């Protein structure tokens, strides 16, 4: 076998079963090897931002890495924004980036660039394989790095001759490290904080927002009177009726400061110290009241569930009853389309066990409360703030979970970064209903213009936030990529078309005119 085949066999042998790809000449031996090796599903993305964003969505739901296949420095560069997002989400990913043959690099052929340097800020580990016989071991190392808690990005650069020259054999899977258990001191400190009698909040993210984590945190809150909050953005939240519902720290700085002002004791579980998304003139970076105490019960790489169990034991809270999101018989909203009405309809119509990929930006600010008691579902958000993640994220989640409906809540401006993901959804027959919010603008930035204190704003500035002239027609765009859909202008039409999308297998797009 050649180096490329030894790598594909190593990937499959280590449980990497999906490769999101956009190949070129330097990756042809990897592509050719796919037909000789059983067990690798290869999914074509028509832009590398789709490839890396889909790998993120896949990793969040499959809880293991996919591979990506990217074409030299430029292919990697096109994928970096969503790799940035994936890194912030602690998603494990193994990037395979083709390069020129080792002896060809010296001539500075057109696609030559410093791939390692481009990869480094967005990778936990970067390596260029030296020769064909090292490729399998390098691949196994990359997988092990990716699977190291909390989940990391490993980038393996494969010069073309390391792919086509003879190799020996695939490399065996390396052992995977488990999440570290937190030490007793962290549990004692958190327990003391919650027993102190001072107003306390437990801030959750990462695994603490899976159903088991929120249940334990809910018991602890019931026992101690602490408030539960989630980070504003979280990789994956298991929520819905019968689960503990956790409010998020608001995104706008003033609201966040106000929400956190009462608390003197913070217990962080998989969450960061609360920080504003941006700095604004005259506003704080840190959101907690000055002098509030911060206790890290478990960080993002540690075993947050075991830590919550130990904390529940320390507080004798295991039997305290958590507050669960009640069953409500909500009807979908009727009348004119508003953000509030859409939230109510989503709460009523979300199918059982759905996966929600949320890049609804300003339209979806208020969706969390009305979907609290929706059928149980997972909610995925953008962890890195780089827009253009939603459609790829939904695509990867659908590949990871073919038995679940994926609902993609997508803002128009964000959609246009990686709209090609719709084609991949059609090609792969993925069960994704996209709700496209067409407000013909970068609406959120209009607020930001005021928030940063910009003055004398005129036509030229406002044109940079406006998506009209010409207006985008997403139903036609989707149809051109093989995805059927419909445009809606009232809530009744929304309810009908959304339900149609949910009922029909395969991709569907509902364009909501705002
Ligand atoms: C890669 C990247 N480029 C630019 C931005 C800045 N940005 C933040 S929000 C936004 C516009 C969002 O518009 P849209 O997706 O239509 O959502 P809306 O605000 O209209 O709800 C932009 C350009 C960003 N976050 N990431
Ligand atoms: Mg918009």
XYZ file of C-alpha atoms in Angstrom, residues 179-499:
321
model
C -11.249 13.491 31.115
C -9.378 14.206 34.339
C -11.322 14.035 37.613
C -11.309 17.273 39.596
C -9.584 17.238 42.957
C -11.363 17.377 46.302
C -10.225 20.933 46.968
C -12.271 22.208 43.996
C -15.349 20.368 45.241
C -14.876 21.616 48.813
C -14.420 25.228 47.660
C -17.542 25.096 45.498
C -19.552 23.494 48.308
C -18.418 26.183 50.734
C -19.316 28.936 48.271
C -22.809 27.504 47.883
C -23.216 27.087 51.657
C -21.876 30.571 52.436
C -25.310 32.160 52.408
C -24.100 34.742 49.914
C -26.054 35.001 46.643
C -24.573 32.362 44.325
C -24.814 31.413 40.677
C -23.638 28.207 38.998
C -22.537 28.939 35.448
C -22.695 25.930 33.122
C -21.298 25.157 29.683
C -19.805 22.218 27.773
C -20.806 18.782 29.172
C -22.486 20.372 32.178
C -25.255 21.359 29.730
C -26.006 17.772 28.754
C -29.163 16.435 30.388
C -27.242 14.632 33.144
C -25.300 17.768 33.999
C -28.307 20.088 34.173
C -30.195 17.512 36.229
C -27.399 17.386 38.831
C -26.992 21.160 38.767
C -30.768 21.461 39.164
C -30.671 19.306 42.297
C -27.817 21.396 43.699
C -29.709 24.606 42.927
C -32.866 23.252 44.571
C -30.905 22.341 47.675
C -28.830 25.505 48.018
C -30.915 28.250 46.415
C -28.165 29.001 43.915
C -29.234 30.305 40.532
C -28.353 28.323 37.380
C -27.141 30.111 34.296
C -25.484 29.003 31.077
C -22.843 30.800 29.058
C -24.353 32.944 26.297
C -22.992 30.503 23.690
C -22.635 26.766 24.167
C -21.544 23.933 21.909
C -24.415 21.595 22.728
C -27.269 21.993 25.200
C -29.700 19.144 25.884
C -32.994 20.761 26.801
C -36.755 20.698 26.399
C -39.722 19.392 28.347
C -38.852 17.278 31.388
C -35.291 18.589 31.541
C -33.828 21.344 33.691
C -34.049 24.569 31.724
C -31.124 26.938 32.148
C -31.280 30.612 31.213
C -28.309 31.974 29.288
C -26.277 35.011 30.298
C -27.661 37.724 27.976
C -25.483 38.822 25.039
C -25.883 42.635 25.424
C -23.354 43.836 27.991
C -25.757 46.012 30.028
C -28.277 43.193 30.357
C -25.539 40.712 31.252
C -24.093 42.982 33.930
C -27.567 43.484 35.348
C -28.325 39.749 35.327
C -25.098 38.900 37.165
C -25.043 41.899 39.531
C -26.748 40.154 42.479
C -24.210 37.333 42.758
C -21.196 37.285 45.087
C -20.230 33.640 44.537
C -19.716 32.084 41.092
C -19.238 28.352 40.554
C -18.037 27.620 37.010
C -18.669 24.198 35.483
C -17.197 23.839 32.000
C -17.753 27.600 31.677
C -15.358 30.517 31.423
C -15.289 33.548 33.693
C -18.185 35.576 32.174
C -16.738 38.044 29.662
C -18.334 40.470 27.208
C -18.259 39.388 23.555
C -16.676 42.747 22.660
C -15.356 45.742 24.541
C -17.446 48.940 24.260
C -16.395 52.433 25.294
C -17.200 52.923 28.969
C -18.431 49.364 29.542
C -16.711 46.570 31.451
C -15.027 43.544 29.883
C -15.843 41.290 32.823
C -19.542 40.881 33.508
C -19.637 39.828 37.170
C -19.911 42.376 39.971
C -16.546 43.598 41.177
C -15.155 41.493 43.995
C -17.389 38.494 43.288
C -15.588 35.221 44.027
C -14.925 32.819 41.113
C -14.648 29.082 41.818
C -13.796 26.669 38.998
C -15.505 23.407 39.905
C -14.412 21.794 36.632
C -12.830 23.290 33.554
C -13.687 22.422 29.980
C -11.238 19.500 29.812
C -12.239 17.961 33.140
C -14.996 15.514 34.006
C -17.782 17.964 34.753
C -20.439 15.309 35.348
C -18.343 13.504 37.969
C -17.577 16.881 39.557
C -21.283 17.749 39.762
C -22.007 14.317 41.251
C -19.338 14.868 43.888
C -20.644 18.373 44.600
C -24.204 17.043 44.918
C -22.912 14.465 47.414
C -20.961 17.074 49.364
C -24.131 19.170 49.644
C -26.421 16.193 50.235
C -28.401 17.333 47.193
C -28.805 14.042 45.298
C -32.427 13.680 46.352
C -33.467 17.323 46.023
C -35.981 17.699 43.226
C -34.770 19.834 40.315
C -37.122 22.314 38.631
C -38.023 20.720 35.300
C -39.393 22.462 32.226
C -43.124 21.755 32.460
C -45.251 20.191 29.755
C -47.295 22.954 28.153
C -49.814 22.658 25.363
C -48.568 25.629 23.400
C -50.233 26.348 20.095
C -48.224 27.821 17.238
C -48.523 31.584 16.815
C -50.755 33.109 14.158
C -50.897 36.516 12.478
C -47.978 38.650 11.438
C -44.402 37.355 11.516
C -42.359 38.657 14.455
C -39.377 37.280 16.339
C -41.624 36.480 19.299
C -44.224 34.695 17.175
C -41.537 32.587 15.492
C -40.208 31.547 18.903
C -43.685 30.438 19.995
C -44.244 28.421 16.817
C -40.827 26.773 17.083
C -41.619 25.849 20.691
C -44.854 24.227 19.585
C -43.647 22.555 16.388
C -40.080 21.406 17.117
C -40.084 17.646 16.507
C -39.069 15.132 19.172
C -35.310 14.642 19.475
C -34.463 17.403 16.991
C -31.001 18.903 16.679
C -31.152 22.695 16.375
C -28.198 24.408 14.688
C -28.689 28.028 15.676
C -27.233 30.862 13.642
C -30.350 33.008 13.826
C -28.334 36.000 15.102
C -30.652 38.942 15.950
C -33.934 37.239 14.962
C -33.384 34.363 17.366
C -32.425 36.326 20.476
C -35.723 35.461 22.110
C -36.043 31.821 21.022
C -34.668 30.206 24.125
C -37.542 30.961 26.518
C -40.411 29.846 24.242
C -38.611 26.599 23.306
C -37.912 25.677 26.946
C -40.804 23.217 27.039
C -40.536 22.059 23.435
C -40.034 18.358 22.754
C -36.573 17.259 24.016
C -33.824 18.453 21.673
C -30.165 19.476 21.375
C -29.290 23.127 20.706
C -25.965 23.929 18.991
C -24.532 27.452 18.896
C -21.595 29.269 17.362
C -18.774 29.241 19.906
C -16.290 31.344 17.986
C -18.350 34.268 16.690
C -17.245 33.771 13.088
C -20.466 33.766 11.072
C -21.146 31.269 8.300
C -21.269 28.244 10.578
C -24.972 27.384 10.687
C -25.591 25.582 7.383
C -22.354 23.520 7.598
C -22.943 22.747 11.291
C -26.411 21.395 10.466
C -24.926 19.377 7.604
C -22.351 17.688 9.848
C -24.881 17.049 12.630
C -27.192 15.364 10.113
C -24.375 13.060 8.961
C -23.625 12.150 12.591
C -27.279 11.501 13.486
C -29.170 10.181 10.444
C -32.147 9.205 12.624
C -32.759 12.701 13.963
C -34.307 15.781 12.348
C -31.957 18.731 12.117
C -33.451 22.217 12.251
C -31.123 24.965 11.048
C -32.092 28.467 12.194
C -30.157 30.679 9.814
C -29.856 34.441 9.334
C -29.602 35.701 5.747
C -26.258 37.466 5.992
C -24.618 34.522 7.763
C -26.130 32.074 5.272
C -24.344 33.716 2.341
C -20.884 32.767 3.654
C -21.438 29.038 3.235
C -24.689 28.699 1.271
C -23.073 25.843 -0.703
C -23.777 23.576 2.271
C -27.310 23.216 0.855
C -25.886 21.375 -2.139
C -24.123 18.892 0.158
C -27.404 18.393 2.032
C -29.161 17.600 -1.240
C -26.364 15.363 -2.547
C -26.295 13.352 0.698
C -30.081 13.408 1.221
C -29.677 14.923 4.678
C -32.708 15.429 6.897
C -32.320 19.167 7.519
C -35.086 21.773 7.585
C -33.530 25.217 7.240
C -35.461 28.241 8.482
C -33.910 31.204 6.700
C -34.564 34.600 8.276
C -34.537 37.153 5.462
C -34.361 40.638 6.951
C -32.220 41.901 4.061
C -29.652 43.296 6.452
C -26.841 42.755 8.893
C -29.404 43.817 11.485
C -27.297 43.138 14.556
C -24.592 45.491 13.325
C -27.020 48.406 13.196
C -27.299 48.098 16.983
C -23.543 47.675 17.290
C -22.971 50.904 15.374
C -24.759 52.723 18.173
C -23.228 50.583 20.939
C -19.639 51.421 20.015
C -20.517 55.117 19.998
C -20.096 55.756 16.257
C -21.210 59.274 15.281
C -22.334 61.023 12.089
C -23.515 57.821 10.495
C -24.669 58.340 6.913
C -25.673 56.502 3.765
C -22.254 55.015 3.010
C -21.980 53.454 6.465
C -25.569 52.171 6.471
C -25.051 50.606 3.033
C -22.428 48.338 4.619
C -25.155 46.867 6.831
C -27.828 46.531 4.166
C -28.293 43.416 1.992
C -30.847 44.873 -0.447
C -30.291 46.071 -4.052
C -30.574 43.351 -5.182
C -32.688 41.431 -2.652
C -31.611 37.825 -2.176
C -34.106 35.100 -3.095
C -33.240 32.080 -0.960
C -35.928 29.768 -2.321
C -34.420 30.149 -5.778
C -30.877 29.790 -4.461
C -31.863 26.605 -2.630
C -33.678 25.202 -5.666
C -30.551 25.765 -7.736
C -28.702 23.495 -5.306
C -31.365 20.800 -5.269
C -33.166 21.812 -2.075
C -36.927 22.463 -2.308
C -38.483 25.232 -0.266
C -41.084 27.924 0.156
C -41.252 31.583 1.100
C -43.613 32.592 3.919
C -45.066 35.982 4.849
C -47.499 35.094 7.650
C -47.267 32.877 10.715
C -49.924 30.526 9.328
C -47.805 29.976 6.242
C -44.755 29.508 8.437
C -46.473 26.879 10.576
C -47.649 24.994 7.489
C -44.335 25.080 5.630
C -42.188 24.357 8.681
C -44.367 21.330 9.481
